[in-house]
């Protein structure tokens, strides 16, 4: 009899525990409280989603380095917070792009979290690129490290970190990013087409001329490769 009572108590405790787990899981599902799943993000990057979002790899490559043309940015190793915010900005219209706006609109909140976590976790090589004119790099380095008092431009590194390494989680790296992409985005800010970070980037971009934009972009494109080359010597 005593054994039966103990067995019944054990069964009841097991059932209660099981129900608790189910309830917790259900609550997490209902509230959307889940951690990002980079493995699922890899599938989205390679195959897209059933909702119609195409594979990220079509433009950014599966390892996030894109094709080097600058038409698409390098996103490998960029912080998950920053990548997810940009996708949400495309969805909300804060950022507008003929390609990315519909892509982001087809992603769920979980899709965004997962694919951002996937690309954030990648350590990918930097593509070999043609080195720009050394005078342009010198001018760009000056803007990056010192800025321009005459034009009311603070040093880019003040926000983006030493050599443009970024300041996770919110501020992206520029080191190794493609010059043509950097230059395009600065011009978008200057012309008012990009509305994210209006108190920082938009104000700075207004004070940059085309030559300064080209110089700073050229500097950041090559600075990562230069640093790695020096470290290996």
PDB file of N, CA and C in Angstrom, residues 113-214:
ATOM      1  N   UNK A 113      16.407  37.649 -36.470  1.00  0.00           N
ATOM      2  CA  UNK A 113      17.314  37.324 -35.358  1.00  0.00           C
ATOM      3  C   UNK A 113      18.247  36.177 -35.733  1.00  0.00           C
ATOM      4  N   UNK A 114      17.717  35.178 -36.409  1.00  0.00           N
ATOM      5  CA  UNK A 114      18.519  33.992 -36.732  1.00  0.00           C
ATOM      6  C   UNK A 114      19.572  34.290 -37.798  1.00  0.00           C
ATOM      7  N   UNK A 115      19.177  34.980 -38.852  1.00  0.00           N
ATOM      8  CA  UNK A 115      20.133  35.230 -39.929  1.00  0.00           C
ATOM      9  C   UNK A 115      21.180  36.255 -39.493  1.00  0.00           C
ATOM     10  N   UNK A 116      20.794  37.201 -38.640  1.00  0.00           N
ATOM     11  CA  UNK A 116      21.772  38.160 -38.110  1.00  0.00           C
ATOM     12  C   UNK A 116      22.797  37.443 -37.240  1.00  0.00           C
ATOM     13  N   UNK A 117      22.331  36.506 -36.421  1.00  0.00           N
ATOM     14  CA  UNK A 117      23.246  35.739 -35.567  1.00  0.00           C
ATOM     15  C   UNK A 117      24.192  34.895 -36.410  1.00  0.00           C
ATOM     16  N   UNK A 118      23.684  34.349 -37.510  1.00  0.00           N
ATOM     17  CA  UNK A 118      24.536  33.531 -38.367  1.00  0.00           C
ATOM     18  C   UNK A 118      25.677  34.355 -38.955  1.00  0.00           C
ATOM     19  N   UNK A 119      25.356  35.464 -39.603  1.00  0.00           N
ATOM     20  CA  UNK A 119      26.407  36.259 -40.245  1.00  0.00           C
ATOM     21  C   UNK A 119      27.340  36.896 -39.211  1.00  0.00           C
ATOM     22  N   UNK A 120      26.823  37.233 -38.039  1.00  0.00           N
ATOM     23  CA  UNK A 120      27.663  37.827 -36.997  1.00  0.00           C
ATOM     24  C   UNK A 120      28.738  36.850 -36.524  1.00  0.00           C
ATOM     25  N   UNK A 121      28.441  35.575 -36.590  1.00  0.00           N
ATOM     26  CA  UNK A 121      29.378  34.575 -36.086  1.00  0.00           C
ATOM     27  C   UNK A 121      30.421  34.107 -37.076  1.00  0.00           C
ATOM     28  N   UNK A 122      30.437  34.686 -38.283  1.00  0.00           N
ATOM     29  CA  UNK A 122      31.362  34.225 -39.316  1.00  0.00           C
ATOM     30  C   UNK A 122      32.668  35.005 -39.256  1.00  0.00           C
ATOM     31  N   UNK A 123      33.775  34.288 -39.301  1.00  0.00           N
ATOM     32  CA  UNK A 123      35.091  34.897 -39.490  1.00  0.00           C
ATOM     33  C   UNK A 123      35.559  34.531 -40.895  1.00  0.00           C
ATOM     34  N   UNK A 124      35.395  35.465 -41.803  1.00  0.00           N
ATOM     35  CA  UNK A 124      35.680  35.194 -43.210  1.00  0.00           C
ATOM     36  C   UNK A 124      36.887  35.994 -43.678  1.00  0.00           C
ATOM     37  N   UNK A 125      37.629  35.497 -44.651  1.00  0.00           N
ATOM     38  CA  UNK A 125      38.792  36.225 -45.167  1.00  0.00           C
ATOM     39  C   UNK A 125      38.362  37.489 -45.910  1.00  0.00           C
ATOM     40  N   UNK A 126      39.302  38.398 -46.062  1.00  0.00           N
ATOM     41  CA  UNK A 126      39.059  39.614 -46.830  1.00  0.00           C
ATOM     42  C   UNK A 126      39.541  39.406 -48.258  1.00  0.00           C
ATOM     43  N   UNK A 127      38.722  39.794 -49.207  1.00  0.00           N
ATOM     44  CA  UNK A 127      39.059  39.590 -50.608  1.00  0.00           C
ATOM     45  C   UNK A 127      40.232  40.486 -51.008  1.00  0.00           C
ATOM     46  N   UNK A 128      41.118  39.990 -51.858  1.00  0.00           N
ATOM     47  CA  UNK A 128      42.212  40.837 -52.362  1.00  0.00           C
ATOM     48  C   UNK A 128      41.656  41.886 -53.317  1.00  0.00           C
ATOM     49  N   UNK A 129      41.914  43.146 -53.011  1.00  0.00           N
ATOM     50  CA  UNK A 129      41.391  44.251 -53.812  1.00  0.00           C
ATOM     51  C   UNK A 129      42.535  45.128 -54.293  1.00  0.00           C
ATOM     52  N   UNK A 130      42.304  45.817 -55.378  1.00  0.00           N
ATOM     53  CA  UNK A 130      43.320  46.724 -55.901  1.00  0.00           C
ATOM     54  C   UNK A 130      43.499  47.894 -54.946  1.00  0.00           C
ATOM     55  N   UNK A 131      44.744  48.205 -54.614  1.00  0.00           N
ATOM     56  CA  UNK A 131      45.021  49.287 -53.682  1.00  0.00           C
ATOM     57  C   UNK A 131      44.831  50.629 -54.387  1.00  0.00           C
ATOM     58  N   UNK A 132      44.045  51.544 -53.791  1.00  0.00           N
ATOM     59  CA  UNK A 132      43.832  52.843 -54.424  1.00  0.00           C
ATOM     60  C   UNK A 132      45.052  53.742 -54.325  1.00  0.00           C
ATOM     61  N   UNK A 133      44.963  54.917 -54.908  1.00  0.00           N
ATOM     62  CA  UNK A 133      46.046  55.891 -54.901  1.00  0.00           C
ATOM     63  C   UNK A 133      46.484  56.199 -53.471  1.00  0.00           C
ATOM     64  N   UNK A 134      47.791  56.209 -53.231  1.00  0.00           N
ATOM     65  CA  UNK A 134      48.307  56.396 -51.870  1.00  0.00           C
ATOM     66  C   UNK A 134      47.954  57.767 -51.302  1.00  0.00           C
ATOM     67  N   UNK A 135      47.899  58.795 -52.160  1.00  0.00           N
ATOM     68  CA  UNK A 135      47.538  60.137 -51.685  1.00  0.00           C
ATOM     69  C   UNK A 135      46.099  60.151 -51.179  1.00  0.00           C
ATOM     70  N   UNK A 136      45.228  59.395 -51.849  1.00  0.00           N
ATOM     71  CA  UNK A 136      43.834  59.315 -51.422  1.00  0.00           C
ATOM     72  C   UNK A 136      43.733  58.612 -50.070  1.00  0.00           C
ATOM     73  N   UNK A 137      44.522  57.566 -49.899  1.00  0.00           N
ATOM     74  CA  UNK A 137      44.520  56.845 -48.623  1.00  0.00           C
ATOM     75  C   UNK A 137      45.028  57.745 -47.501  1.00  0.00           C
ATOM     76  N   UNK A 138      46.061  58.537 -47.781  1.00  0.00           N
ATOM     77  CA  UNK A 138      46.616  59.450 -46.771  1.00  0.00           C
ATOM     78  C   UNK A 138      45.574  60.464 -46.329  1.00  0.00           C
ATOM     79  N   UNK A 139      44.855  61.030 -47.291  1.00  0.00           N
ATOM     80  CA  UNK A 139      43.805  61.980 -46.949  1.00  0.00           C
ATOM     81  C   UNK A 139      42.702  61.305 -46.148  1.00  0.00           C
ATOM     82  N   UNK A 140      42.350  60.093 -46.542  1.00  0.00           N
ATOM     83  CA  UNK A 140      41.317  59.363 -45.825  1.00  0.00           C
ATOM     84  C   UNK A 140      41.731  59.015 -44.408  1.00  0.00           C
ATOM     85  N   UNK A 141      42.991  58.662 -44.225  1.00  0.00           N
ATOM     86  CA  UNK A 141      43.502  58.350 -42.891  1.00  0.00           C
ATOM     87  C   UNK A 141      43.422  59.569 -41.985  1.00  0.00           C
ATOM     88  N   UNK A 142      43.686  60.742 -42.545  1.00  0.00           N
ATOM     89  CA  UNK A 142      43.596  61.979 -41.766  1.00  0.00           C
ATOM     90  C   UNK A 142      42.167  62.212 -41.285  1.00  0.00           C
ATOM     91  N   UNK A 143      41.216  62.024 -42.164  1.00  0.00           N
ATOM     92  CA  UNK A 143      39.817  62.192 -41.777  1.00  0.00           C
ATOM     93  C   UNK A 143      39.403  61.149 -40.739  1.00  0.00           C
ATOM     94  N   UNK A 144      39.871  59.924 -40.924  1.00  0.00           N
ATOM     95  CA  UNK A 144      39.500  58.843 -40.014  1.00  0.00           C
ATOM     96  C   UNK A 144      40.075  59.056 -38.622  1.00  0.00           C
ATOM     97  N   UNK A 145      41.313  59.524 -38.547  1.00  0.00           N
ATOM     98  CA  UNK A 145      42.006  59.608 -37.268  1.00  0.00           C
ATOM     99  C   UNK A 145      41.875  60.964 -36.583  1.00  0.00           C
ATOM    100  N   UNK A 146      41.791  62.025 -37.385  1.00  0.00           N
ATOM    101  CA  UNK A 146      41.798  63.384 -36.830  1.00  0.00           C
ATOM    102  C   UNK A 146      40.507  64.140 -37.141  1.00  0.00           C
ATOM    103  N   UNK A 147      39.955  63.904 -38.324  1.00  0.00           N
ATOM    104  CA  UNK A 147      38.802  64.664 -38.766  1.00  0.00           C
ATOM    105  C   UNK A 147      39.225  65.950 -39.446  1.00  0.00           C
ATOM    106  N   UNK A 148      38.337  66.919 -39.499  1.00  0.00           N
ATOM    107  CA  UNK A 148      38.628  68.206 -40.119  1.00  0.00           C
ATOM    108  C   UNK A 148      37.943  69.303 -39.327  1.00  0.00           C
ATOM    109  N   UNK A 149      38.740  70.079 -38.594  1.00  0.00           N
ATOM    110  CA  UNK A 149      38.169  71.175 -37.806  1.00  0.00           C
ATOM    111  C   UNK A 149      37.556  72.234 -38.704  1.00  0.00           C
ATOM    112  N   UNK A 150      38.187  72.479 -39.856  1.00  0.00           N
ATOM    113  CA  UNK A 150      37.699  73.514 -40.768  1.00  0.00           C
ATOM    114  C   UNK A 150      36.298  73.195 -41.278  1.00  0.00           C
ATOM    115  N   UNK A 151      36.038  71.915 -41.496  1.00  0.00           N
ATOM    116  CA  UNK A 151      34.734  71.501 -42.025  1.00  0.00           C
ATOM    117  C   UNK A 151      33.807  70.930 -40.952  1.00  0.00           C
ATOM    118  N   UNK A 152      34.213  71.079 -39.701  1.00  0.00           N
ATOM    119  CA  UNK A 152      33.410  70.596 -38.564  1.00  0.00           C
ATOM    120  C   UNK A 152      33.134  69.086 -38.673  1.00  0.00           C
ATOM    121  N   UNK A 153      34.184  68.351 -39.000  1.00  0.00           N
ATOM    122  CA  UNK A 153      34.075  66.900 -39.132  1.00  0.00           C
ATOM    123  C   UNK A 153      34.934  66.255 -38.052  1.00  0.00           C
ATOM    124  N   UNK A 154      34.317  65.513 -37.166  1.00  0.00           N
ATOM    125  CA  UNK A 154      35.090  64.805 -36.150  1.00  0.00           C
ATOM    126  C   UNK A 154      35.710  63.547 -36.751  1.00  0.00           C
ATOM    127  N   UNK A 155      36.709  63.035 -36.085  1.00  0.00           N
ATOM    128  CA  UNK A 155      37.375  61.823 -36.560  1.00  0.00           C
ATOM    129  C   UNK A 155      36.387  60.665 -36.612  1.00  0.00           C
ATOM    130  N   UNK A 156      36.373  59.960 -37.722  1.00  0.00           N
ATOM    131  CA  UNK A 156      35.462  58.812 -37.881  1.00  0.00           C
ATOM    132  C   UNK A 156      35.726  57.751 -36.810  1.00  0.00           C
ATOM    133  N   UNK A 157      37.015  57.617 -36.441  1.00  0.00           N
ATOM    134  CA  UNK A 157      37.386  56.596 -35.460  1.00  0.00           C
ATOM    135  C   UNK A 157      36.824  56.883 -34.069  1.00  0.00           C
ATOM    136  N   UNK A 158      36.402  58.135 -33.821  1.00  0.00           N
ATOM    137  CA  UNK A 158      35.813  58.453 -32.523  1.00  0.00           C
ATOM    138  C   UNK A 158      34.604  57.575 -32.241  1.00  0.00           C
ATOM    139  N   UNK A 159      33.866  57.246 -33.270  1.00  0.00           N
ATOM    140  CA  UNK A 159      32.686  56.394 -33.109  1.00  0.00           C
ATOM    141  C   UNK A 159      32.934  54.964 -33.580  1.00  0.00           C
ATOM    142  N   UNK A 160      33.653  54.829 -34.695  1.00  0.00           N
ATOM    143  CA  UNK A 160      33.805  53.513 -35.321  1.00  0.00           C
ATOM    144  C   UNK A 160      35.017  52.737 -34.820  1.00  0.00           C
ATOM    145  N   UNK A 161      35.721  53.279 -33.842  1.00  0.00           N
ATOM    146  CA  UNK A 161      36.813  52.546 -33.238  1.00  0.00           C
ATOM    147  C   UNK A 161      38.128  52.714 -33.979  1.00  0.00           C
ATOM    148  N   UNK A 162      39.203  52.306 -33.338  1.00  0.00           N
ATOM    149  CA  UNK A 162      40.535  52.414 -33.921  1.00  0.00           C
ATOM    150  C   UNK A 162      40.589  51.649 -35.232  1.00  0.00           C
ATOM    151  N   UNK A 163      41.055  52.334 -36.275  1.00  0.00           N
ATOM    152  CA  UNK A 163      41.142  51.747 -37.618  1.00  0.00           C
ATOM    153  C   UNK A 163      39.801  51.238 -38.129  1.00  0.00           C
ATOM    154  N   UNK A 164      38.711  51.811 -37.590  1.00  0.00           N
ATOM    155  CA  UNK A 164      37.389  51.428 -38.082  1.00  0.00           C
ATOM    156  C   UNK A 164      36.957  50.034 -37.700  1.00  0.00           C
ATOM    157  N   UNK A 165      37.481  49.521 -36.578  1.00  0.00           N
ATOM    158  CA  UNK A 165      37.165  48.148 -36.169  1.00  0.00           C
ATOM    159  C   UNK A 165      35.747  47.990 -35.656  1.00  0.00           C
ATOM    160  N   UNK A 166      35.041  49.102 -35.432  1.00  0.00           N
ATOM    161  CA  UNK A 166      33.673  49.054 -34.934  1.00  0.00           C
ATOM    162  C   UNK A 166      33.619  49.112 -33.426  1.00  0.00           C
ATOM    163  N   UNK A 167      32.447  49.470 -32.916  1.00  0.00           N
ATOM    164  CA  UNK A 167      32.198  49.510 -31.477  1.00  0.00           C
ATOM    165  C   UNK A 167      30.904  48.740 -31.206  1.00  0.00           C
ATOM    166  N   UNK A 168      31.014  47.401 -31.120  1.00  0.00           N
ATOM    167  CA  UNK A 168      29.810  46.593 -30.903  1.00  0.00           C
ATOM    168  C   UNK A 168      29.105  47.025 -29.610  1.00  0.00           C
ATOM    169  N   UNK A 169      27.793  46.962 -29.563  1.00  0.00           N
ATOM    170  CA  UNK A 169      27.025  46.263 -30.574  1.00  0.00           C
ATOM    171  C   UNK A 169      26.419  47.188 -31.634  1.00  0.00           C
ATOM    172  N   UNK A 170      26.363  48.468 -31.335  1.00  0.00           N
ATOM    173  CA  UNK A 170      25.550  49.359 -32.163  1.00  0.00           C
ATOM    174  C   UNK A 170      26.277  49.948 -33.365  1.00  0.00           C
ATOM    175  N   UNK A 171      27.592  50.125 -33.273  1.00  0.00           N
ATOM    176  CA  UNK A 171      28.316  50.848 -34.319  1.00  0.00           C
ATOM    177  C   UNK A 171      29.105  49.859 -35.176  1.00  0.00           C
ATOM    178  N   UNK A 172      28.889  49.860 -36.475  1.00  0.00           N
ATOM    179  CA  UNK A 172      29.484  48.824 -37.339  1.00  0.00           C
ATOM    180  C   UNK A 172      30.963  49.054 -37.602  1.00  0.00           C
ATOM    181  N   UNK A 173      31.645  47.977 -37.983  1.00  0.00           N
ATOM    182  CA  UNK A 173      33.019  48.140 -38.458  1.00  0.00           C
ATOM    183  C   UNK A 173      32.989  48.742 -39.853  1.00  0.00           C
ATOM    184  N   UNK A 174      34.023  49.516 -40.168  1.00  0.00           N
ATOM    185  CA  UNK A 174      34.247  50.032 -41.520  1.00  0.00           C
ATOM    186  C   UNK A 174      35.493  49.408 -42.127  1.00  0.00           C
ATOM    187  N   UNK A 175      36.372  48.913 -41.282  1.00  0.00           N
ATOM    188  CA  UNK A 175      37.620  48.323 -41.761  1.00  0.00           C
ATOM    189  C   UNK A 175      37.337  47.134 -42.669  1.00  0.00           C
ATOM    190  N   UNK A 176      37.811  47.207 -43.902  1.00  0.00           N
ATOM    191  CA  UNK A 176      37.606  46.130 -44.839  1.00  0.00           C
ATOM    192  C   UNK A 176      36.299  46.209 -45.606  1.00  0.00           C
ATOM    193  N   UNK A 177      35.475  47.199 -45.258  1.00  0.00           N
ATOM    194  CA  UNK A 177      34.233  47.374 -46.013  1.00  0.00           C
ATOM    195  C   UNK A 177      34.560  47.978 -47.380  1.00  0.00           C
ATOM    196  N   UNK A 178      33.769  47.675 -48.367  1.00  0.00           N
ATOM    197  CA  UNK A 178      34.075  48.094 -49.731  1.00  0.00           C
ATOM    198  C   UNK A 178      33.871  49.601 -49.913  1.00  0.00           C
ATOM    199  N   UNK A 179      34.854  50.236 -50.534  1.00  0.00           N
ATOM    200  CA  UNK A 179      34.868  51.687 -50.651  1.00  0.00           C
ATOM    201  C   UNK A 179      33.649  52.220 -51.380  1.00  0.00           C
ATOM    202  N   UNK A 180      33.268  51.569 -52.452  1.00  0.00           N
ATOM    203  CA  UNK A 180      32.129  52.067 -53.221  1.00  0.00           C
ATOM    204  C   UNK A 180      30.837  51.981 -52.415  1.00  0.00           C
ATOM    205  N   UNK A 181      30.722  50.976 -51.545  1.00  0.00           N
ATOM    206  CA  UNK A 181      29.531  50.877 -50.700  1.00  0.00           C
ATOM    207  C   UNK A 181      29.537  51.978 -49.645  1.00  0.00           C
ATOM    208  N   UNK A 182      30.679  52.185 -48.979  1.00  0.00           N
ATOM    209  CA  UNK A 182      30.776  53.249 -47.976  1.00  0.00           C
ATOM    210  C   UNK A 182      30.434  54.592 -48.592  1.00  0.00           C
ATOM    211  N   UNK A 183      31.022  54.874 -49.759  1.00  0.00           N
ATOM    212  CA  UNK A 183      30.794  56.154 -50.420  1.00  0.00           C
ATOM    213  C   UNK A 183      29.323  56.322 -50.788  1.00  0.00           C
ATOM    214  N   UNK A 184      28.696  55.268 -51.286  1.00  0.00           N
ATOM    215  CA  UNK A 184      27.285  55.345 -51.652  1.00  0.00           C
ATOM    216  C   UNK A 184      26.420  55.678 -50.447  1.00  0.00           C
ATOM    217  N   UNK A 185      26.675  55.013 -49.323  1.00  0.00           N
ATOM    218  CA  UNK A 185      25.848  55.254 -48.139  1.00  0.00           C
ATOM    219  C   UNK A 185      26.045  56.661 -47.603  1.00  0.00           C
ATOM    220  N   UNK A 186      27.276  57.184 -47.622  1.00  0.00           N
ATOM    221  CA  UNK A 186      27.493  58.569 -47.186  1.00  0.00           C
ATOM    222  C   UNK A 186      26.746  59.550 -48.081  1.00  0.00           C
ATOM    223  N   UNK A 187      26.738  59.285 -49.383  1.00  0.00           N
ATOM    224  CA  UNK A 187      25.993  60.169 -50.288  1.00  0.00           C
ATOM    225  C   UNK A 187      24.489  60.053 -50.040  1.00  0.00           C
ATOM    226  N   UNK A 188      24.037  58.870 -49.675  1.00  0.00           N
ATOM    227  CA  UNK A 188      22.623  58.688 -49.346  1.00  0.00           C
ATOM    228  C   UNK A 188      22.249  59.512 -48.113  1.00  0.00           C
ATOM    229  N   UNK A 189      23.119  59.518 -47.114  1.00  0.00           N
ATOM    230  CA  UNK A 189      22.878  60.344 -45.935  1.00  0.00           C
ATOM    231  C   UNK A 189      22.883  61.828 -46.300  1.00  0.00           C
ATOM    232  N   UNK A 190      23.849  62.222 -47.110  1.00  0.00           N
ATOM    233  CA  UNK A 190      23.990  63.638 -47.458  1.00  0.00           C
ATOM    234  C   UNK A 190      22.769  64.151 -48.204  1.00  0.00           C
ATOM    235  N   UNK A 191      22.181  63.298 -49.029  1.00  0.00           N
ATOM    236  CA  UNK A 191      21.023  63.706 -49.826  1.00  0.00           C
ATOM    237  C   UNK A 191      19.691  63.444 -49.115  1.00  0.00           C
ATOM    238  N   UNK A 192      19.777  62.891 -47.901  1.00  0.00           N
ATOM    239  CA  UNK A 192      18.568  62.689 -47.112  1.00  0.00           C
ATOM    240  C   UNK A 192      17.797  61.432 -47.424  1.00  0.00           C
ATOM    241  N   UNK A 193      18.366  60.521 -48.227  1.00  0.00           N
ATOM    242  CA  UNK A 193      17.662  59.295 -48.575  1.00  0.00           C
ATOM    243  C   UNK A 193      17.798  58.215 -47.514  1.00  0.00           C
ATOM    244  N   UNK A 194      18.864  58.281 -46.730  1.00  0.00           N
ATOM    245  CA  UNK A 194      19.022  57.338 -45.628  1.00  0.00           C
ATOM    246  C   UNK A 194      18.757  58.082 -44.333  1.00  0.00           C
ATOM    247  N   UNK A 195      17.788  57.613 -43.541  1.00  0.00           N
ATOM    248  CA  UNK A 195      17.322  58.356 -42.390  1.00  0.00           C
ATOM    249  C   UNK A 195      17.705  57.734 -41.051  1.00  0.00           C
ATOM    250  N   UNK A 196      18.445  56.632 -41.075  1.00  0.00           N
ATOM    251  CA  UNK A 196      18.937  56.070 -39.822  1.00  0.00           C
ATOM    252  C   UNK A 196      20.112  56.909 -39.322  1.00  0.00           C
ATOM    253  N   UNK A 197      20.295  56.947 -38.006  1.00  0.00           N
ATOM    254  CA  UNK A 197      21.366  57.733 -37.373  1.00  0.00           C
ATOM    255  C   UNK A 197      21.378  59.185 -37.850  1.00  0.00           C
ATOM    256  N   UNK A 198      20.232  59.875 -37.823  1.00  0.00           N
ATOM    257  CA  UNK A 198      20.202  61.244 -38.338  1.00  0.00           C
ATOM    258  C   UNK A 198      21.025  62.218 -37.515  1.00  0.00           C
ATOM    259  N   UNK A 199      21.154  61.951 -36.216  1.00  0.00           N
ATOM    260  CA  UNK A 199      21.913  62.868 -35.371  1.00  0.00           C
ATOM    261  C   UNK A 199      23.409  62.694 -35.467  1.00  0.00           C
ATOM    262  N   UNK A 200      23.853  61.660 -36.143  1.00  0.00           N
ATOM    263  CA  UNK A 200      25.291  61.407 -36.260  1.00  0.00           C
ATOM    264  C   UNK A 200      25.726  61.426 -37.715  1.00  0.00           C
ATOM    265  N   UNK A 201      25.377  60.396 -38.446  1.00  0.00           N
ATOM    266  CA  UNK A 201      25.893  60.254 -39.806  1.00  0.00           C
ATOM    267  C   UNK A 201      25.347  61.295 -40.772  1.00  0.00           C
ATOM    268  N   UNK A 202      24.075  61.637 -40.668  1.00  0.00           N
ATOM    269  CA  UNK A 202      23.505  62.615 -41.591  1.00  0.00           C
ATOM    270  C   UNK A 202      24.188  63.965 -41.422  1.00  0.00           C
ATOM    271  N   UNK A 203      24.435  64.347 -40.187  1.00  0.00           N
ATOM    272  CA  UNK A 203      25.088  65.644 -39.923  1.00  0.00           C
ATOM    273  C   UNK A 203      26.512  65.655 -40.462  1.00  0.00           C
ATOM    274  N   UNK A 204      27.225  64.561 -40.257  1.00  0.00           N
ATOM    275  CA  UNK A 204      28.604  64.496 -40.748  1.00  0.00           C
ATOM    276  C   UNK A 204      28.651  64.483 -42.266  1.00  0.00           C
ATOM    277  N   UNK A 205      27.761  63.707 -42.869  1.00  0.00           N
ATOM    278  CA  UNK A 205      27.768  63.581 -44.324  1.00  0.00           C
ATOM    279  C   UNK A 205      27.505  64.912 -45.017  1.00  0.00           C
ATOM    280  N   UNK A 206      26.727  65.769 -44.375  1.00  0.00           N
ATOM    281  CA  UNK A 206      26.438  67.080 -44.962  1.00  0.00           C
ATOM    282  C   UNK A 206      27.702  67.916 -45.132  1.00  0.00           C
ATOM    283  N   UNK A 207      28.706  67.652 -44.303  1.00  0.00           N
ATOM    284  CA  UNK A 207      29.940  68.446 -44.335  1.00  0.00           C
ATOM    285  C   UNK A 207      31.064  67.780 -45.115  1.00  0.00           C
ATOM    286  N   UNK A 208      30.774  66.658 -45.740  1.00  0.00           N
ATOM    287  CA  UNK A 208      31.780  65.956 -46.538  1.00  0.00           C
ATOM    288  C   UNK A 208      31.550  66.227 -48.015  1.00  0.00           C
ATOM    289  N   UNK A 209      32.619  66.609 -48.726  1.00  0.00           N
ATOM    290  CA  UNK A 209      32.488  66.724 -50.181  1.00  0.00           C
ATOM    291  C   UNK A 209      32.813  65.378 -50.830  1.00  0.00           C
ATOM    292  N   UNK A 210      32.635  65.294 -52.127  1.00  0.00           N
ATOM    293  CA  UNK A 210      32.820  64.018 -52.825  1.00  0.00           C
ATOM    294  C   UNK A 210      34.236  63.475 -52.685  1.00  0.00           C
ATOM    295  N   UNK A 211      35.216  64.358 -52.725  1.00  0.00           N
ATOM    296  CA  UNK A 211      36.606  63.910 -52.614  1.00  0.00           C
ATOM    297  C   UNK A 211      36.896  63.359 -51.219  1.00  0.00           C
ATOM    298  N   UNK A 212      36.375  64.012 -50.203  1.00  0.00           N
ATOM    299  CA  UNK A 212      36.582  63.539 -48.836  1.00  0.00           C
ATOM    300  C   UNK A 212      35.887  62.197 -48.614  1.00  0.00           C
ATOM    301  N   UNK A 213      34.707  62.057 -49.155  1.00  0.00           N
ATOM    302  CA  UNK A 213      34.001  60.777 -49.047  1.00  0.00           C
ATOM    303  C   UNK A 213      34.812  59.664 -49.708  1.00  0.00           C
ATOM    304  N   UNK A 214      35.312  59.949 -50.909  1.00  0.00           N
ATOM    305  CA  UNK A 214      36.101  58.939 -51.631  1.00  0.00           C
ATOM    306  C   UNK A 214      37.369  58.587 -50.866  1.00  0.00           C
TER     307      UNK A 214
END
